[in-house]
PDB file of C-alpha atoms in Angstrom:
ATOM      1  CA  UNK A   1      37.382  28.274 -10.080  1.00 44.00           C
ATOM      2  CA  UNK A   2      40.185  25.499 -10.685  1.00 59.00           C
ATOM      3  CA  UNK A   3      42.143  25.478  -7.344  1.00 89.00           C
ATOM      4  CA  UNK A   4      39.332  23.350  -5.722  1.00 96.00           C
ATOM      5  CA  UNK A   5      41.328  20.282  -4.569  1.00 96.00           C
ATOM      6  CA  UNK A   6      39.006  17.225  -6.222  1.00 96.00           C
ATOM      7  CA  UNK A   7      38.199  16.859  -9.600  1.00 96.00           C
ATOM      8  CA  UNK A   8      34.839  14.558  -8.165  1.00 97.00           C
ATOM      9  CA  UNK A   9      32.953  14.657  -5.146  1.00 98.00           C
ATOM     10  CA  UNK A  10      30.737  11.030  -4.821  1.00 98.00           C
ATOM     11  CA  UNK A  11      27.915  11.115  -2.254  1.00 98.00           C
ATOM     12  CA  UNK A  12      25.394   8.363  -0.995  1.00 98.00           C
ATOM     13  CA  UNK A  13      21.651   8.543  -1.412  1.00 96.00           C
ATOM     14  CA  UNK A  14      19.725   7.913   1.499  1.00 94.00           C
ATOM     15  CA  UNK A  15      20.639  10.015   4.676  1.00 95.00           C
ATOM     16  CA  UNK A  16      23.340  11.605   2.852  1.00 97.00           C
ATOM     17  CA  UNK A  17      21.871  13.847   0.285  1.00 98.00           C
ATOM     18  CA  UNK A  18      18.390  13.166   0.929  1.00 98.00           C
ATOM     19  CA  UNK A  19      16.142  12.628   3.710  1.00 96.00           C
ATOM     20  CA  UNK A  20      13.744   9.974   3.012  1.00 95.00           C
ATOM     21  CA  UNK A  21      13.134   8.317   6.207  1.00 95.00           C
ATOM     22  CA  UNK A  22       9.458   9.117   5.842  1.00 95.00           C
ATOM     23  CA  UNK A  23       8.988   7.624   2.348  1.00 96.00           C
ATOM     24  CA  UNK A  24      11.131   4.807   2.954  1.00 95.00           C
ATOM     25  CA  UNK A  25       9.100   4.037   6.531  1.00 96.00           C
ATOM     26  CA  UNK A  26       5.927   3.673   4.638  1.00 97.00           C
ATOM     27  CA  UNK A  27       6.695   1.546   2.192  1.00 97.00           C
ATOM     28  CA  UNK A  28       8.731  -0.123   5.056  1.00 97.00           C
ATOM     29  CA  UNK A  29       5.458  -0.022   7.015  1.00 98.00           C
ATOM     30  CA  UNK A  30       3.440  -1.427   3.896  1.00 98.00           C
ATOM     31  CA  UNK A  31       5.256  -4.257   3.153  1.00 98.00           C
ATOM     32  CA  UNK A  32       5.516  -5.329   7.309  1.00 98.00           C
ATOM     33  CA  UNK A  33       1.569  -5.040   7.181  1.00 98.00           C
ATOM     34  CA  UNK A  34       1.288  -7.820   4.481  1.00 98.00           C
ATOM     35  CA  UNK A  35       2.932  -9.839   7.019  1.00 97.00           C
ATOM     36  CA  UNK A  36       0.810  -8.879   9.449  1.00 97.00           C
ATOM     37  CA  UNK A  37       3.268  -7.022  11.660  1.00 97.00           C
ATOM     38  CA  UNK A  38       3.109  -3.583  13.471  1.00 96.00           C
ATOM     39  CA  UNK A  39       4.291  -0.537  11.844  1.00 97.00           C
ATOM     40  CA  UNK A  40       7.079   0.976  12.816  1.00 97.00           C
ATOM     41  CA  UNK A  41       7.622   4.445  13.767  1.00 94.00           C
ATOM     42  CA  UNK A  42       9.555   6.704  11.744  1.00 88.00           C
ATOM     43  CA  UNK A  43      12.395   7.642  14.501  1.00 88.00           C
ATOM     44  CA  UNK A  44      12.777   3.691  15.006  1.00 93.00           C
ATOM     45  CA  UNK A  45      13.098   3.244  10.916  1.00 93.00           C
ATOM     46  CA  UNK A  46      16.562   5.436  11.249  1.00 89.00           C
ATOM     47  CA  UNK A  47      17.645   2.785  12.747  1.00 87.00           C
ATOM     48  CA  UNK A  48      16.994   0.161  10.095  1.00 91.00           C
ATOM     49  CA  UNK A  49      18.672   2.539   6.856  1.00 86.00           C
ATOM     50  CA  UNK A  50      21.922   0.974   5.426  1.00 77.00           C
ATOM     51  CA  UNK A  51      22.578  -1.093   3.073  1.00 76.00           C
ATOM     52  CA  UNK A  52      19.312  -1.744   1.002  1.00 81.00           C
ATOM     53  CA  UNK A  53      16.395  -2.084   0.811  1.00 90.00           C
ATOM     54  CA  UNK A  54      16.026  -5.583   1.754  1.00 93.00           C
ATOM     55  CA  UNK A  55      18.303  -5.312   4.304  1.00 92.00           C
ATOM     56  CA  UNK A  56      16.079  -2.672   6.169  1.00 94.00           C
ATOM     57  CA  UNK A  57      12.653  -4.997   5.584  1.00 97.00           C
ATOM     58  CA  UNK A  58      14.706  -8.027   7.080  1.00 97.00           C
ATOM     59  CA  UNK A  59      15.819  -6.011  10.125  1.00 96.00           C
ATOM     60  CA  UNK A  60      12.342  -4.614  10.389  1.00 97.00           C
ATOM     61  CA  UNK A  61      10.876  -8.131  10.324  1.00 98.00           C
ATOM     62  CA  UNK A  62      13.555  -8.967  13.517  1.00 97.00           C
ATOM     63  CA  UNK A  63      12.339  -6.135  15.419  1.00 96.00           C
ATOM     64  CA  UNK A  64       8.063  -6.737  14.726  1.00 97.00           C
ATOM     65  CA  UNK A  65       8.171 -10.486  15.438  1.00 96.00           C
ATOM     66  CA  UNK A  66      11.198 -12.977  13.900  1.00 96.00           C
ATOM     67  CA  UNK A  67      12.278 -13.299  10.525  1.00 96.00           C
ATOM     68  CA  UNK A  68      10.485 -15.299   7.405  1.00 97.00           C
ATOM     69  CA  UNK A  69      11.796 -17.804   4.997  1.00 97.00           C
ATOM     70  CA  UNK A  70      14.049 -16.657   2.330  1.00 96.00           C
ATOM     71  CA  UNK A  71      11.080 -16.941  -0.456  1.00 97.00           C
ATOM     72  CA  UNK A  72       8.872 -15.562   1.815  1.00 98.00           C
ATOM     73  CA  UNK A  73      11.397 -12.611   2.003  1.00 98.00           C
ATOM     74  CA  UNK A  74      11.706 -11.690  -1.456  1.00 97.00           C
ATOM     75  CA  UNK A  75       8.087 -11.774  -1.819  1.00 98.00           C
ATOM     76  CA  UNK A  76       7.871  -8.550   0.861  1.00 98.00           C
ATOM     77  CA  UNK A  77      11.110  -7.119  -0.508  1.00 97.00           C
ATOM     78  CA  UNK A  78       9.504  -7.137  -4.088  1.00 97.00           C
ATOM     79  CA  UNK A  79       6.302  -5.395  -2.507  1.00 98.00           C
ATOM     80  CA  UNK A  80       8.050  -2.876  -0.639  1.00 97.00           C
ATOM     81  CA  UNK A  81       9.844  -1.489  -4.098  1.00 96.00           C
ATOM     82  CA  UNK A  82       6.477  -1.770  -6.071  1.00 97.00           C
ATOM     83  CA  UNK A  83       5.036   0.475  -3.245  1.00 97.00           C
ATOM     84  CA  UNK A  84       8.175   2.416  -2.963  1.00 96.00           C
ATOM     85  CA  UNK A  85       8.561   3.203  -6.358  1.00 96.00           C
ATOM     86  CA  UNK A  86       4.843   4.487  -6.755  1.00 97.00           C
ATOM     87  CA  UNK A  87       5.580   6.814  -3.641  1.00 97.00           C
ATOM     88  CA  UNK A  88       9.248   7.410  -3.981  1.00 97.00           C
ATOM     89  CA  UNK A  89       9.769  11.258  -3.668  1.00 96.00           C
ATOM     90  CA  UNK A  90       6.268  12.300  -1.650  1.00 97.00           C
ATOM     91  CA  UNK A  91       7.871  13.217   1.977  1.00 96.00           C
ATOM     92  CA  UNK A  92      11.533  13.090   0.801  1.00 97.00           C
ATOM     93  CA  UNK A  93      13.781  16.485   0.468  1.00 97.00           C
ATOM     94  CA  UNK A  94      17.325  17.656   0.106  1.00 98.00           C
ATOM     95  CA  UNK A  95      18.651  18.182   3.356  1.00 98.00           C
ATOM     96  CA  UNK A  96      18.940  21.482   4.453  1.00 98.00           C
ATOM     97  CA  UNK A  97      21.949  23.430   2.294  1.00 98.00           C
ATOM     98  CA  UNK A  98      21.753  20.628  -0.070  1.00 98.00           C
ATOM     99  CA  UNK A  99      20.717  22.513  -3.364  1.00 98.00           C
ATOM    100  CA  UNK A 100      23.030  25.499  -2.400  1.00 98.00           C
ATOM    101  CA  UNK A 101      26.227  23.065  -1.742  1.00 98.00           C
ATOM    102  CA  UNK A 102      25.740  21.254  -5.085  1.00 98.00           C
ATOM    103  CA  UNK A 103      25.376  24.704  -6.741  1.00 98.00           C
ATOM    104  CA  UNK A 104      28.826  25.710  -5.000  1.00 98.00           C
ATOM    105  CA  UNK A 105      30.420  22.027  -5.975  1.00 98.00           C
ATOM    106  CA  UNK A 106      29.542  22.571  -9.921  1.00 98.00           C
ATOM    107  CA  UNK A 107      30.623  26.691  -9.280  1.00 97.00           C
ATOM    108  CA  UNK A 108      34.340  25.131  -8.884  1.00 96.00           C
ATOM    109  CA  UNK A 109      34.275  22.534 -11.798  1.00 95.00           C
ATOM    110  CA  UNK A 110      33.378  19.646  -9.614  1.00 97.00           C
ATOM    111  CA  UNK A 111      32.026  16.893 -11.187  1.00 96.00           C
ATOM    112  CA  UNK A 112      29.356  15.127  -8.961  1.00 98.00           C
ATOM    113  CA  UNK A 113      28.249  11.639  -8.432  1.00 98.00           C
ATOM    114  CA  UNK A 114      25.375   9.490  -6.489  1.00 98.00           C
ATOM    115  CA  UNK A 115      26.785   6.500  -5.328  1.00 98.00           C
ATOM    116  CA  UNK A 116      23.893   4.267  -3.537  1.00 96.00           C
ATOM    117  CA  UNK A 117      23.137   0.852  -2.545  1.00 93.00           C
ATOM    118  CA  UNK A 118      19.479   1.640  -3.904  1.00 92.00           C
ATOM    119  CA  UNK A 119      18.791   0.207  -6.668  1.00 92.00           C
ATOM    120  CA  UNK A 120      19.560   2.135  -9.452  1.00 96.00           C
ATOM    121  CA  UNK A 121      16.757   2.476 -11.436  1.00 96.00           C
ATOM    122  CA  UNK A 122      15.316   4.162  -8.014  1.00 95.00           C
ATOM    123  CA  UNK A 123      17.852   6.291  -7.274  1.00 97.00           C
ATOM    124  CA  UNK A 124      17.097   7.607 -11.202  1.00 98.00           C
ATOM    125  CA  UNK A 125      13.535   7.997 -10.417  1.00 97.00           C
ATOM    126  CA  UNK A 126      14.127   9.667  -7.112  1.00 97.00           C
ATOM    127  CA  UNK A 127      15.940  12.333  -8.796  1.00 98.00           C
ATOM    128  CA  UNK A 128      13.826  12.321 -11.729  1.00 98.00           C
ATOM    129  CA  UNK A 129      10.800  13.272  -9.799  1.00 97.00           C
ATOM    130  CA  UNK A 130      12.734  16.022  -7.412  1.00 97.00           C
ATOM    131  CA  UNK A 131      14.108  17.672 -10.649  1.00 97.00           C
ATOM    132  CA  UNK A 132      17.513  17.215  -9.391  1.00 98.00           C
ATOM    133  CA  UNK A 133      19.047  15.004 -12.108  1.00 98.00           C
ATOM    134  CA  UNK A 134      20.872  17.652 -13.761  1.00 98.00           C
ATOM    135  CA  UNK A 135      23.606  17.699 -10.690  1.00 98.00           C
ATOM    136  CA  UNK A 136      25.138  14.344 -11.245  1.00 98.00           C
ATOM    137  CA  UNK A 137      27.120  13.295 -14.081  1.00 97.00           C
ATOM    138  CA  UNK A 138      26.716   9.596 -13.248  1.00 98.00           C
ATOM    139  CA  UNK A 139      23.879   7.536 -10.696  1.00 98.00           C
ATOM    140  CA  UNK A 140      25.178   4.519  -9.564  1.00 98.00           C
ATOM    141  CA  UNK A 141      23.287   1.816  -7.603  1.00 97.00           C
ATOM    142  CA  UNK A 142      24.102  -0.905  -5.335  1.00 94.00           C
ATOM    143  CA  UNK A 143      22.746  -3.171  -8.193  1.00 95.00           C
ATOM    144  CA  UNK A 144      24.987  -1.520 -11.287  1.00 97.00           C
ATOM    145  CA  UNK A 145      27.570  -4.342 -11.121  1.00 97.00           C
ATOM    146  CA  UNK A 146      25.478  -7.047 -10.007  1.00 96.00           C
ATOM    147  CA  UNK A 147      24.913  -9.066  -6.160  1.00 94.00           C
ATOM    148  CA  UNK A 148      27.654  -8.804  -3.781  1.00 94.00           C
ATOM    149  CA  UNK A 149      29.609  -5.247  -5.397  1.00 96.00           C
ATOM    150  CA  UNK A 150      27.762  -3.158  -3.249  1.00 95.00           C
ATOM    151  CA  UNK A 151      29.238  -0.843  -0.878  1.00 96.00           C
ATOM    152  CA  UNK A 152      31.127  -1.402   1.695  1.00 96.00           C
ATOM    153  CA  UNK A 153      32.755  -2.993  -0.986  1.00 97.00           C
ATOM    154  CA  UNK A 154      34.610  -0.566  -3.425  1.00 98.00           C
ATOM    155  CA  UNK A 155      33.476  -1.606  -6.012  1.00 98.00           C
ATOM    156  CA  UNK A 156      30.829   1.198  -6.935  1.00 98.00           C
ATOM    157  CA  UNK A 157      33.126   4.188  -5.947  1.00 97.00           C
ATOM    158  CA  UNK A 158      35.784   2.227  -7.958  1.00 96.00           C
ATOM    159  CA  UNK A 159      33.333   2.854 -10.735  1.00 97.00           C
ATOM    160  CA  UNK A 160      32.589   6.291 -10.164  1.00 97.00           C
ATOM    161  CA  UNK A 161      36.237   6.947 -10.368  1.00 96.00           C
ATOM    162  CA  UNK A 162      36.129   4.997 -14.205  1.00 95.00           C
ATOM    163  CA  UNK A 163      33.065   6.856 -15.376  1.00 95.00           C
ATOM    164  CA  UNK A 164      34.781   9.931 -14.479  1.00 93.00           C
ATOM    165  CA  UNK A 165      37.662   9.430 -16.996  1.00 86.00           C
ATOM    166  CA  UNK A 166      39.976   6.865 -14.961  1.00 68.00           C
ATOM    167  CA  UNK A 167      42.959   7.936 -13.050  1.00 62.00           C
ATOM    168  CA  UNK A 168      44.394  10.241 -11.827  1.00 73.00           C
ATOM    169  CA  UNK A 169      41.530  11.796 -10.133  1.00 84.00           C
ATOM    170  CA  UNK A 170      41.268  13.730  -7.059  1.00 95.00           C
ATOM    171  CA  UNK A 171      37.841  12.572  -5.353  1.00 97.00           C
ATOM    172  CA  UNK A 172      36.132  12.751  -2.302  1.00 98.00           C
ATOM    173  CA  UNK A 173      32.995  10.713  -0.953  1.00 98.00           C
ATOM    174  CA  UNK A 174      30.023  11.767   1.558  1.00 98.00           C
ATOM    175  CA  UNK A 175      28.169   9.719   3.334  1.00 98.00           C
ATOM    176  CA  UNK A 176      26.030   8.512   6.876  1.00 96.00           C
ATOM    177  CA  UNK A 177      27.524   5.046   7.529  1.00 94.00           C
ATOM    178  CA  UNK A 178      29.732   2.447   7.801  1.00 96.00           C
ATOM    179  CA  UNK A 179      28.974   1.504   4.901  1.00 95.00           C
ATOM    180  CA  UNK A 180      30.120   4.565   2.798  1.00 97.00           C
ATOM    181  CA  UNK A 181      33.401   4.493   5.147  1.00 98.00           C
ATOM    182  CA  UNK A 182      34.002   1.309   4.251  1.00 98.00           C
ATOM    183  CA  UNK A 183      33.867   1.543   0.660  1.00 98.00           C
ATOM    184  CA  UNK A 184      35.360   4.951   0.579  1.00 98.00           C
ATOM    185  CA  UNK A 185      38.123   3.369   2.769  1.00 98.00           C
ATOM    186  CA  UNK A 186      38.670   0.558   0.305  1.00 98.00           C
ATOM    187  CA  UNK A 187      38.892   2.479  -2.344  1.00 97.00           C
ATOM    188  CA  UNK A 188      41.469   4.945  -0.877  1.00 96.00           C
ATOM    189  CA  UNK A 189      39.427   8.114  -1.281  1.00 97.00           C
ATOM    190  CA  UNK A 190      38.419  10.577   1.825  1.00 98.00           C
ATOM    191  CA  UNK A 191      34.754  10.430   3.327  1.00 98.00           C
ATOM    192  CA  UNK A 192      33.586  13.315   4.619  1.00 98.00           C
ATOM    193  CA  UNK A 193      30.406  11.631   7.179  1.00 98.00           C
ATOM    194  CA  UNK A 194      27.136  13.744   7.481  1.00 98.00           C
ATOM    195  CA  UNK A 195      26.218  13.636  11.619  1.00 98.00           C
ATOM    196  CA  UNK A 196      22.251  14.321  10.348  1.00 97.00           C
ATOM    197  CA  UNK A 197      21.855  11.225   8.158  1.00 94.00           C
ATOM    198  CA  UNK A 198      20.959   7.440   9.163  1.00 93.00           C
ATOM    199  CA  UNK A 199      24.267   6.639  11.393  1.00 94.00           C
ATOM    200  CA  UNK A 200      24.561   3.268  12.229  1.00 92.00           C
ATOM    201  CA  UNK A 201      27.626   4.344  14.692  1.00 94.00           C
ATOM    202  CA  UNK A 202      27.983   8.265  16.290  1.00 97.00           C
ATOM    203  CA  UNK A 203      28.944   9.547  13.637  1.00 97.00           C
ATOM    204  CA  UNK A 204      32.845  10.297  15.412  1.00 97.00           C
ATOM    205  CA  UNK A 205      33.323   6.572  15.282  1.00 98.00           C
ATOM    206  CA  UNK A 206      31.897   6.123  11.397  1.00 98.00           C
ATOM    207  CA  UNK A 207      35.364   6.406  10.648  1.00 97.00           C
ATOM    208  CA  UNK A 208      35.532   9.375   8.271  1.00 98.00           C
ATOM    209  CA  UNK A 209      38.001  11.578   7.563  1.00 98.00           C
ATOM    210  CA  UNK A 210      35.951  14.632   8.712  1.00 98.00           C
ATOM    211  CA  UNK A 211      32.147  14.998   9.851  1.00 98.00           C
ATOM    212  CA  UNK A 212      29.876  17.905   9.330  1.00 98.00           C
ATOM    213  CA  UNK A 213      26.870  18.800  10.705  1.00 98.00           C
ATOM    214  CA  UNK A 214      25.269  20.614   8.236  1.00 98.00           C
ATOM    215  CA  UNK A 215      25.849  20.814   4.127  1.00 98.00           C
ATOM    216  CA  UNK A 216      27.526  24.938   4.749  1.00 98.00           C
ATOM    217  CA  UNK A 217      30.221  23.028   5.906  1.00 98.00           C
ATOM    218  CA  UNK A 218      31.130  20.762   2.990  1.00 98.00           C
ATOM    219  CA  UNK A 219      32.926  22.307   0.803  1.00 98.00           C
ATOM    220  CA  UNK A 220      35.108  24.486   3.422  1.00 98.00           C
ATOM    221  CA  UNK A 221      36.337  20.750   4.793  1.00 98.00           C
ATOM    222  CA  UNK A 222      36.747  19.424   1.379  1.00 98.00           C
ATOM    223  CA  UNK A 223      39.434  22.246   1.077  1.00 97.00           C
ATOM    224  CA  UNK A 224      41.142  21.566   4.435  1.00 97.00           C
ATOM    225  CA  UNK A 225      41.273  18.343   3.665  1.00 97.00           C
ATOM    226  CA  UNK A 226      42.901  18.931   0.335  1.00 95.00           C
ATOM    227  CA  UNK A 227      45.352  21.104   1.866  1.00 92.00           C
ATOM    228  CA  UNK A 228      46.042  18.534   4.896  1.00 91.00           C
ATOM    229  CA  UNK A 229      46.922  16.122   1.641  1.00 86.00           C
ATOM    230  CA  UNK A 230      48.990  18.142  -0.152  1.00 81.00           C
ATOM    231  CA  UNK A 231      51.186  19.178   3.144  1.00 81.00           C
ATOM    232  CA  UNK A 232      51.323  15.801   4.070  1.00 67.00           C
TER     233      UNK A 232
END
């Protein structure tokens, strides 16, 4: 097929392709503990997902008692991805029409990308261990290019876009924040938001171009929205 209207199709990580709230909440959970703190419970940890993973552990030390010194910080952040890392794919799965959609994507000569604020070397390993690594031509991390180029910069998608053979390219981006929005935004490329991920707004007010509730739906609104693009 060749009449598919994008050339890539980028998506984020966590909430987006995967869910790995309960993998993420125990290492969450592990590194809170070393601080003494309560665990938190995995419906409460949605609430925490979005933009790394020491963003999460700082907002989960607000929530179990007050934050810690900067040192202090990276310490538990450092401990989280040792324990992470070691337990990275144990409760974590596509979501549901995940492996089917990403069949259909490649089926019309899409090329796809993972574009994550995880660290990258995670993200690898996540996909590593779920034998999924064979879907994306390129894994990029929040840490690729370095502190500050994460999304909702566009940086990252920017790079997705180079790795793919520069301009012009027709692409697309998924994702279950503001975060991907943003960065898809910035970048000028259409977000399609997932309503099942780790929304940090409803996901109507995310500020996509279209929202789906479940992966079926993908790839029928990538092609209105192609079509809405070309008419206008």
């Amino acid at each position: 097929m060749t009449d598919f209207p994008f050339d890539i199709v980028g998506f984020d990580l966590d909430g987006t392709l995967l869910n790995s709230l309960g993998d993420l909440g125990v290492a969450l959970n592990h590194a809170l503990s070393l601080e003494g703190r309560a665990a938190i419970p995995k419906d409460a940890v949605r609430d925490l997902v979005g933009g790394g993973a020491r963003k999460m552990l700082a907002k989960g030390l607000e929530v179990t008692g007050g934050s810690v010194s900067d040192a202090r910080l990276t310490e538990l952040h450092q401990a989280l991805i040792d324990f992470y890392s070691d337990h990275i794919a144990v409760e974590t799965r596509l979501y549901p029409g995940g492996e089917a959609m990403l069949q259909g994507l490649a089926a019309r000569g899409v090329k796809i990308a993972v574009v994550t604020n995880k660290l990258e070397r995670l993200a690898v390993k996540i996909f590593a261990e779920m034998e999924l690594s064979h879907h994306f031509f390129t894994v990029i991390g929040g840490d690729t290019l370095g502190p500050g180029r994460a999304k909702p910069r566009p940086d990252l998608i920017e790079l997705m876009l180079e790795r793919a053979g520069g301009v012009p390219i027709r692409a697309a981006f998924v994702g279950d924040t503001t975060y991907d929005t943003g960065a898809a935004a910035a970048a000028g490329v259409p977000c399609v938001a997932v309503s099942f991920g780790f929304n940090d707004r409803p996901p109507q007010e995310l500020g996509a171009t279209a929202v789906i509730d479940h992966f079926d739906e993908l790839i029928p609104t990538l092609e209105r929205i192609g079509a809405a693009a070309e008419t206008a």
